[in-house]
C-alpha cells in the first residue's frame, strides 16, 4: 500500500476541466472520468473538497472587455460555476459518492449556502464537498476561492489540476525551450509572474503557508499519484 500524504485536500478544477473539445460547455464523459478519479481518492479515506471554475461557460473579464458591466459579468461567471458544480455533483453521485454542494451565493433550492462549519462536518462524515459560486464577490477568481476555502477548512494542500504537467518558465506549447520547475516558492511565482494562479490566490497561500501542487489532469490516475507522494507536477511552497 502506498502511503497517503494528506488527510484533507482541496482540488481546484477549472471550468475547462469539464468541457469537451474547444473548452466550451460540459462533456458528460469527461465529467464522469473526473468523478471516477475523485471517487478513487475519496475511497482512500482522504477528505475531499472541490472548487470548480466557470470559464467553460462564462468569464467575467472577457464579457467586461466587450462592454458589459463588470460586476454583472462576474455574477454571470459565478453562476456558471454553479452549473458546473451540479454536473460534477450528478456525476459523483451516480458513482455512489455522497456529496454536498455549498454555494457562496444563496440559492437554497439548488444547494446549501456556504457555512464553514457545515462544510467541515460534511467532510468528516465522508461527503465530498463542492464549493460553487466562487467567493460570492465580483473581481475575484475561482483560484482565489480555492485558496480561501482551503485555508478556511484547514486543508493540507491545494491540488491545482491543469492541462499541463506542471509550471514552466514559458508556455511549453509555444516555446520549445520552456523548462519545467519541480519546486517553486510563492515569491518565485509572484516575482517571475508564473502562470500558476493569480497573485491574490498565491498571496493568500503564502500568508497561510498552504502548499499548492500543480499537475496535469490529462493523465488518468494523476490525482491519486499526487496524493501518494509521487513527484509528478510542480510544488509551490515557502522558501
Ligand atoms: N468569479 C467572480 N468571483 C469569484 C469567482 C469567480 O466574479 O469569486 C467570476 C469571474 O467572472 C470569472 C468567472 O466567475 O471569470 C469564472 O471563474 P474562473 O474564471 O475563475 O473559472 P476557471 O478559469 O477556473 O474556469
mmCIF file of C-alpha atoms and ligand atoms in Angstrom:
data_model
loop_
_atom_site.group_PDB
_atom_site.id
_atom_site.type_symbol
_atom_site.label_atom_id
_atom_site.label_comp_id
_atom_site.label_asym_id
_atom_site.label_seq_id
_atom_site.Cartn_x
_atom_site.Cartn_y
_atom_site.Cartn_z
ATOM 1 C CA UNK A 1 0.000 0.000 0.000
ATOM 2 C CA UNK A 2 1.375 3.377 -0.943
ATOM 3 C CA UNK A 3 1.378 5.975 1.763
ATOM 4 C CA UNK A 4 -1.198 8.750 1.778
ATOM 5 C CA UNK A 5 0.462 12.114 2.312
ATOM 6 C CA UNK A 6 -2.560 14.280 3.049
ATOM 7 C CA UNK A 7 -5.662 13.969 5.209
ATOM 8 C CA UNK A 8 -7.764 16.771 3.749
ATOM 9 C CA UNK A 9 -7.314 18.218 0.284
ATOM 10 C CA UNK A 10 -8.870 20.866 -1.864
ATOM 11 C CA UNK A 11 -8.953 20.089 -5.561
ATOM 12 C CA UNK A 12 -9.295 23.074 -7.887
ATOM 13 C CA UNK A 13 -10.780 22.261 -11.271
ATOM 14 C CA UNK A 14 -11.034 24.912 -13.944
ATOM 15 C CA UNK A 15 -14.231 25.039 -15.910
ATOM 16 C CA UNK A 16 -12.275 23.732 -18.890
ATOM 17 C CA UNK A 17 -11.657 20.507 -16.970
ATOM 18 C CA UNK A 18 -15.291 19.506 -17.506
ATOM 19 C CA UNK A 19 -15.572 20.741 -21.075
ATOM 20 C CA UNK A 20 -15.179 18.800 -24.256
ATOM 21 C CA UNK A 21 -13.343 19.789 -27.417
ATOM 22 C CA UNK A 22 -12.766 23.512 -27.723
ATOM 23 C CA UNK A 23 -13.017 24.194 -23.996
ATOM 24 C CA UNK A 24 -16.698 25.111 -24.115
ATOM 25 C CA UNK A 25 -19.723 23.579 -22.441
ATOM 26 C CA UNK A 26 -19.902 20.354 -20.460
ATOM 27 C CA UNK A 27 -18.955 16.906 -21.720
ATOM 28 C CA UNK A 28 -20.587 14.266 -19.551
ATOM 29 C CA UNK A 29 -17.951 11.654 -20.421
ATOM 30 C CA UNK A 30 -15.201 13.997 -19.249
ATOM 31 C CA UNK A 31 -17.105 14.786 -16.060
ATOM 32 C CA UNK A 32 -17.591 11.089 -15.378
ATOM 33 C CA UNK A 33 -13.878 10.401 -15.720
ATOM 34 C CA UNK A 34 -13.097 13.131 -13.208
ATOM 35 C CA UNK A 35 -15.770 11.738 -10.897
ATOM 36 C CA UNK A 36 -14.125 8.307 -11.057
ATOM 37 C CA UNK A 37 -10.762 9.774 -10.083
ATOM 38 C CA UNK A 38 -12.302 11.701 -7.209
ATOM 39 C CA UNK A 39 -14.092 8.545 -6.095
ATOM 40 C CA UNK A 40 -10.760 6.750 -6.006
ATOM 41 C CA UNK A 41 -9.140 9.234 -3.605
ATOM 42 C CA UNK A 42 -12.306 9.519 -1.558
ATOM 43 C CA UNK A 43 -12.255 5.758 -1.057
ATOM 44 C CA UNK A 44 -8.695 6.040 0.213
ATOM 45 C CA UNK A 45 -10.165 7.987 3.121
ATOM 46 C CA UNK A 46 -8.963 11.403 2.003
ATOM 47 C CA UNK A 47 -11.353 14.213 2.920
ATOM 48 C CA UNK A 48 -12.004 15.937 -0.369
ATOM 49 C CA UNK A 49 -13.343 19.369 -1.232
ATOM 50 C CA UNK A 50 -13.693 20.698 -4.763
ATOM 51 C CA UNK A 51 -13.706 24.203 -6.159
ATOM 52 C CA UNK A 52 -14.953 24.374 -9.706
ATOM 53 C CA UNK A 53 -14.422 27.256 -12.115
ATOM 54 C CA UNK A 54 -16.753 28.530 -14.797
ATOM 55 C CA UNK A 55 -14.540 29.556 -17.686
ATOM 56 C CA UNK A 56 -16.022 26.892 -19.980
ATOM 57 C CA UNK A 57 -19.320 28.755 -19.821
ATOM 58 C CA UNK A 58 -18.627 32.379 -18.957
ATOM 59 C CA UNK A 59 -15.683 34.545 -17.981
ATOM 60 C CA UNK A 60 -16.483 37.919 -16.467
ATOM 61 C CA UNK A 61 -13.379 39.757 -17.633
ATOM 62 C CA UNK A 62 -13.930 38.814 -21.280
ATOM 63 C CA UNK A 63 -17.550 39.974 -21.246
ATOM 64 C CA UNK A 64 -16.485 43.179 -19.464
ATOM 65 C CA UNK A 65 -13.849 43.847 -22.124
ATOM 66 C CA UNK A 66 -16.632 43.568 -24.685
ATOM 67 C CA UNK A 67 -18.567 46.301 -22.879
ATOM 68 C CA UNK A 68 -20.644 44.552 -20.237
ATOM 69 C CA UNK A 69 -20.789 45.904 -16.707
ATOM 70 C CA UNK A 70 -18.002 44.067 -14.869
ATOM 71 C CA UNK A 71 -19.956 43.224 -11.756
ATOM 72 C CA UNK A 72 -22.897 41.834 -13.737
ATOM 73 C CA UNK A 73 -20.474 39.816 -15.863
ATOM 74 C CA UNK A 74 -18.757 38.424 -12.784
ATOM 75 C CA UNK A 75 -22.075 37.357 -11.289
ATOM 76 C CA UNK A 76 -22.772 35.515 -14.537
ATOM 77 C CA UNK A 77 -19.378 33.834 -14.187
ATOM 78 C CA UNK A 78 -20.170 32.807 -10.627
ATOM 79 C CA UNK A 79 -23.497 31.335 -11.749
ATOM 80 C CA UNK A 80 -21.606 29.377 -14.410
ATOM 81 C CA UNK A 81 -19.609 27.681 -11.654
ATOM 82 C CA UNK A 82 -22.886 26.511 -10.115
ATOM 83 C CA UNK A 83 -23.873 24.858 -13.396
ATOM 84 C CA UNK A 84 -20.528 23.039 -13.458
ATOM 85 C CA UNK A 85 -20.896 22.148 -9.791
ATOM 86 C CA UNK A 86 -24.248 20.494 -10.462
ATOM 87 C CA UNK A 87 -22.731 18.468 -13.303
ATOM 88 C CA UNK A 88 -19.922 17.287 -11.027
ATOM 89 C CA UNK A 89 -22.319 16.513 -8.209
ATOM 90 C CA UNK A 90 -24.512 14.474 -10.520
ATOM 91 C CA UNK A 91 -21.554 12.508 -11.892
ATOM 92 C CA UNK A 92 -20.173 11.802 -8.411
ATOM 93 C CA UNK A 93 -23.491 10.671 -7.014
ATOM 94 C CA UNK A 94 -24.031 8.371 -9.991
ATOM 95 C CA UNK A 95 -20.764 6.695 -8.986
ATOM 96 C CA UNK A 96 -22.076 6.264 -5.462
ATOM 97 C CA UNK A 97 -20.134 9.116 -3.841
ATOM 98 C CA UNK A 98 -22.064 11.175 -1.305
ATOM 99 C CA UNK A 99 -21.727 14.880 -1.930
ATOM 100 C CA UNK A 100 -22.938 18.245 -0.782
ATOM 101 C CA UNK A 101 -22.707 21.376 -2.843
ATOM 102 C CA UNK A 102 -22.373 24.664 -0.993
ATOM 103 C CA UNK A 103 -22.782 27.962 -2.789
ATOM 104 C CA UNK A 104 -21.318 31.331 -1.878
ATOM 105 C CA UNK A 105 -24.436 32.957 -3.328
ATOM 106 C CA UNK A 106 -27.584 31.636 -1.702
ATOM 107 C CA UNK A 107 -29.836 29.500 -3.866
ATOM 108 C CA UNK A 108 -31.404 27.158 -1.380
ATOM 109 C CA UNK A 109 -33.444 25.158 -3.852
ATOM 110 C CA UNK A 110 -30.256 24.188 -5.623
ATOM 111 C CA UNK A 111 -27.633 23.798 -2.912
ATOM 112 C CA UNK A 112 -26.833 24.636 0.690
ATOM 113 C CA UNK A 113 -25.496 28.081 1.444
ATOM 114 C CA UNK A 114 -21.808 28.074 2.307
ATOM 115 C CA UNK A 115 -21.244 27.725 6.036
ATOM 116 C CA UNK A 116 -17.700 26.815 7.016
ATOM 117 C CA UNK A 117 -18.595 24.573 9.921
ATOM 118 C CA UNK A 118 -21.082 22.684 7.794
ATOM 119 C CA UNK A 119 -18.509 22.133 5.097
ATOM 120 C CA UNK A 120 -16.090 20.647 7.618
ATOM 121 C CA UNK A 121 -18.811 18.493 9.149
ATOM 122 C CA UNK A 122 -19.789 17.124 5.735
ATOM 123 C CA UNK A 123 -16.197 16.117 5.083
ATOM 124 C CA UNK A 124 -15.897 14.479 8.478
ATOM 125 C CA UNK A 125 -18.988 12.459 7.586
ATOM 126 C CA UNK A 126 -17.333 11.249 4.412
ATOM 127 C CA UNK A 127 -19.073 13.517 1.912
ATOM 128 C CA UNK A 128 -17.265 15.184 -0.935
ATOM 129 C CA UNK A 129 -17.923 18.903 -0.680
ATOM 130 C CA UNK A 130 -18.306 21.051 -3.782
ATOM 131 C CA UNK A 131 -17.805 24.776 -3.346
ATOM 132 C CA UNK A 132 -19.616 26.662 -6.095
ATOM 133 C CA UNK A 133 -20.381 30.304 -6.751
ATOM 134 C CA UNK A 134 -16.764 31.389 -6.303
ATOM 135 C CA UNK A 135 -16.176 33.687 -3.337
ATOM 136 C CA UNK A 136 -19.574 35.276 -3.938
ATOM 137 C CA UNK A 137 -17.863 38.569 -4.790
ATOM 138 C CA UNK A 138 -17.009 40.082 -8.168
ATOM 139 C CA UNK A 139 -13.405 40.833 -9.170
ATOM 140 C CA UNK A 140 -12.188 37.536 -7.747
ATOM 141 C CA UNK A 141 -11.428 34.226 -9.395
ATOM 142 C CA UNK A 142 -12.112 30.640 -8.534
ATOM 143 C CA UNK A 143 -8.361 30.222 -7.910
ATOM 144 C CA UNK A 144 -8.703 32.747 -5.114
ATOM 145 C CA UNK A 145 -11.815 30.886 -3.990
ATOM 146 C CA UNK A 146 -9.726 27.704 -3.819
ATOM 147 C CA UNK A 147 -7.075 29.386 -1.662
ATOM 148 C CA UNK A 148 -9.656 30.962 0.617
ATOM 149 C CA UNK A 149 -11.736 27.841 1.135
ATOM 150 C CA UNK A 150 -8.662 25.633 1.553
ATOM 151 C CA UNK A 151 -7.432 27.880 4.352
ATOM 152 C CA UNK A 152 -10.870 28.100 5.939
ATOM 153 C CA UNK A 153 -11.323 24.320 6.077
ATOM 154 C CA UNK A 154 -7.700 23.667 7.107
ATOM 155 C CA UNK A 155 -6.869 21.664 4.008
ATOM 156 C CA UNK A 156 -3.309 20.315 3.892
ATOM 157 C CA UNK A 157 -2.799 21.216 0.238
ATOM 158 C CA UNK A 158 -4.391 22.699 -2.863
ATOM 159 C CA UNK A 159 -4.257 20.446 -5.894
ATOM 160 C CA UNK A 160 -4.455 22.618 -8.953
ATOM 161 C CA UNK A 161 -5.392 20.436 -11.903
ATOM 162 C CA UNK A 162 -4.431 21.804 -15.302
ATOM 163 C CA UNK A 163 -3.840 20.632 -18.853
ATOM 164 C CA UNK A 164 -0.059 20.940 -18.449
ATOM 165 C CA UNK A 165 2.038 18.682 -16.212
ATOM 166 C CA UNK A 166 3.371 21.470 -14.004
ATOM 167 C CA UNK A 167 4.665 25.029 -14.070
ATOM 168 C CA UNK A 168 7.033 26.011 -16.894
ATOM 169 C CA UNK A 169 9.294 29.004 -17.469
ATOM 170 C CA UNK A 170 7.234 29.776 -20.599
ATOM 171 C CA UNK A 171 4.264 28.256 -22.381
ATOM 172 C CA UNK A 172 5.558 24.783 -23.348
ATOM 173 C CA UNK A 173 3.147 24.621 -26.295
ATOM 174 C CA UNK A 174 4.579 27.794 -27.848
ATOM 175 C CA UNK A 175 8.208 27.723 -26.649
ATOM 176 C CA UNK A 176 10.263 24.546 -27.005
ATOM 177 C CA UNK A 177 12.937 25.936 -24.668
ATOM 178 C CA UNK A 178 10.472 26.169 -21.796
ATOM 179 C CA UNK A 179 11.702 24.309 -18.712
ATOM 180 C CA UNK A 180 9.562 22.684 -16.072
ATOM 181 C CA UNK A 181 10.028 23.594 -12.417
ATOM 182 C CA UNK A 182 9.628 20.872 -9.810
ATOM 183 C CA UNK A 183 9.792 23.183 -6.773
ATOM 184 C CA UNK A 184 8.963 26.863 -6.506
ATOM 185 C CA UNK A 185 8.462 29.339 -3.703
ATOM 186 C CA UNK A 186 5.487 31.686 -3.556
ATOM 187 C CA UNK A 187 7.895 34.561 -4.167
ATOM 188 C CA UNK A 188 9.272 32.855 -7.312
ATOM 189 C CA UNK A 189 5.766 32.674 -8.696
ATOM 190 C CA UNK A 190 4.973 36.292 -7.875
ATOM 191 C CA UNK A 191 8.294 37.769 -8.985
ATOM 192 C CA UNK A 192 8.573 35.793 -12.217
ATOM 193 C CA UNK A 193 4.846 36.225 -12.840
ATOM 194 C CA UNK A 194 4.490 32.488 -13.491
ATOM 195 C CA UNK A 195 1.065 31.325 -14.554
ATOM 196 C CA UNK A 196 0.124 29.201 -11.568
ATOM 197 C CA UNK A 197 -2.764 31.089 -10.034
ATOM 198 C CA UNK A 198 -3.466 34.808 -9.883
ATOM 199 C CA UNK A 199 -1.492 36.942 -7.435
ATOM 200 C CA UNK A 200 -4.338 37.236 -4.922
ATOM 201 C CA UNK A 201 -4.639 33.447 -4.725
ATOM 202 C CA UNK A 202 -0.877 32.974 -4.373
ATOM 203 C CA UNK A 203 -0.596 35.676 -1.697
ATOM 204 C CA UNK A 204 -3.296 34.036 0.381
ATOM 205 C CA UNK A 205 -1.440 30.720 0.215
ATOM 206 C CA UNK A 206 1.842 32.409 1.083
ATOM 207 C CA UNK A 207 0.401 34.249 4.089
ATOM 208 C CA UNK A 208 -1.037 30.999 5.412
ATOM 209 C CA UNK A 209 1.743 28.666 4.338
ATOM 210 C CA UNK A 210 -0.504 26.454 2.264
ATOM 211 C CA UNK A 211 1.278 24.372 -0.392
ATOM 212 C CA UNK A 212 -0.040 24.157 -3.953
ATOM 213 C CA UNK A 213 0.645 21.239 -6.253
ATOM 214 C CA UNK A 214 0.129 21.926 -9.948
ATOM 215 C CA UNK A 215 -0.312 18.806 -12.054
ATOM 216 C CA UNK A 216 -1.975 17.516 -15.191
ATOM 217 C CA UNK A 217 -5.452 16.100 -15.182
ATOM 218 C CA UNK A 218 -4.921 14.738 -18.684
ATOM 219 C CA UNK A 219 -3.339 11.512 -17.456
ATOM 220 C CA UNK A 220 -5.609 9.031 -15.717
ATOM 221 C CA UNK A 221 -4.745 8.323 -12.085
ATOM 222 C CA UNK A 222 -2.765 11.522 -11.551
ATOM 223 C CA UNK A 223 -4.800 12.789 -8.604
ATOM 224 C CA UNK A 224 -4.020 9.586 -6.732
ATOM 225 C CA UNK A 225 -0.348 9.762 -7.757
ATOM 226 C CA UNK A 226 -0.023 13.246 -6.324
ATOM 227 C CA UNK A 227 -1.698 12.243 -3.088
ATOM 228 C CA UNK A 228 0.523 9.239 -2.584
ATOM 229 C CA UNK A 229 3.586 11.455 -2.881
ATOM 230 C CA UNK A 230 4.702 10.845 -6.455
ATOM 231 C CA UNK A 231 6.580 13.850 -7.745
ATOM 232 C CA UNK A 232 4.714 14.434 -10.969
ATOM 233 C CA UNK A 233 3.978 18.143 -11.068
ATOM 234 C CA UNK A 234 5.268 21.344 -9.519
ATOM 235 C CA UNK A 235 5.006 22.094 -5.826
ATOM 236 C CA UNK A 236 4.760 25.702 -4.690
ATOM 237 C CA UNK A 237 5.554 26.339 -1.041
ATOM 238 C CA UNK A 238 7.517 28.541 1.333
ATOM 239 C CA UNK A 239 11.242 29.045 0.755
HETATM 240 N N1 LIG B 1 -15.931 34.922 -10.446
HETATM 241 C C1 LIG B 1 -16.100 36.019 -9.616
HETATM 242 N N2 LIG B 1 -15.778 35.902 -8.284
HETATM 243 C C2 LIG B 1 -15.260 34.760 -7.762
HETATM 244 C C3 LIG B 1 -15.053 33.650 -8.616
HETATM 245 C C4 LIG B 1 -15.396 33.768 -9.949
HETATM 246 O O1 LIG B 1 -16.556 37.070 -10.044
HETATM 247 O O2 LIG B 1 -15.001 34.712 -6.536
HETATM 248 C C5 LIG B 1 -16.400 35.005 -11.853
HETATM 249 C C6 LIG B 1 -15.413 35.685 -12.797
HETATM 250 O O3 LIG B 1 -16.152 36.440 -13.720
HETATM 251 C C7 LIG B 1 -14.757 34.518 -13.507
HETATM 252 C C8 LIG B 1 -15.894 33.514 -13.594
HETATM 253 O O4 LIG B 1 -16.601 33.700 -12.365
HETATM 254 O O5 LIG B 1 -14.306 34.854 -14.797
HETATM 255 C C9 LIG B 1 -15.471 32.069 -13.736
HETATM 256 O O6 LIG B 1 -14.449 31.752 -12.813
HETATM 257 P P1 LIG B 1 -12.938 31.465 -13.275
HETATM 258 O O7 LIG B 1 -12.575 32.362 -14.417
HETATM 259 O O8 LIG B 1 -12.081 31.532 -12.074
HETATM 260 O O9 LIG B 1 -13.080 29.982 -13.786
HETATM 261 P P2 LIG B 1 -11.950 28.985 -14.357
HETATM 262 O O10 LIG B 1 -10.878 29.795 -15.039
HETATM 263 O O11 LIG B 1 -11.389 28.244 -13.183
HETATM 264 O O12 LIG B 1 -12.707 28.088 -15.271
#
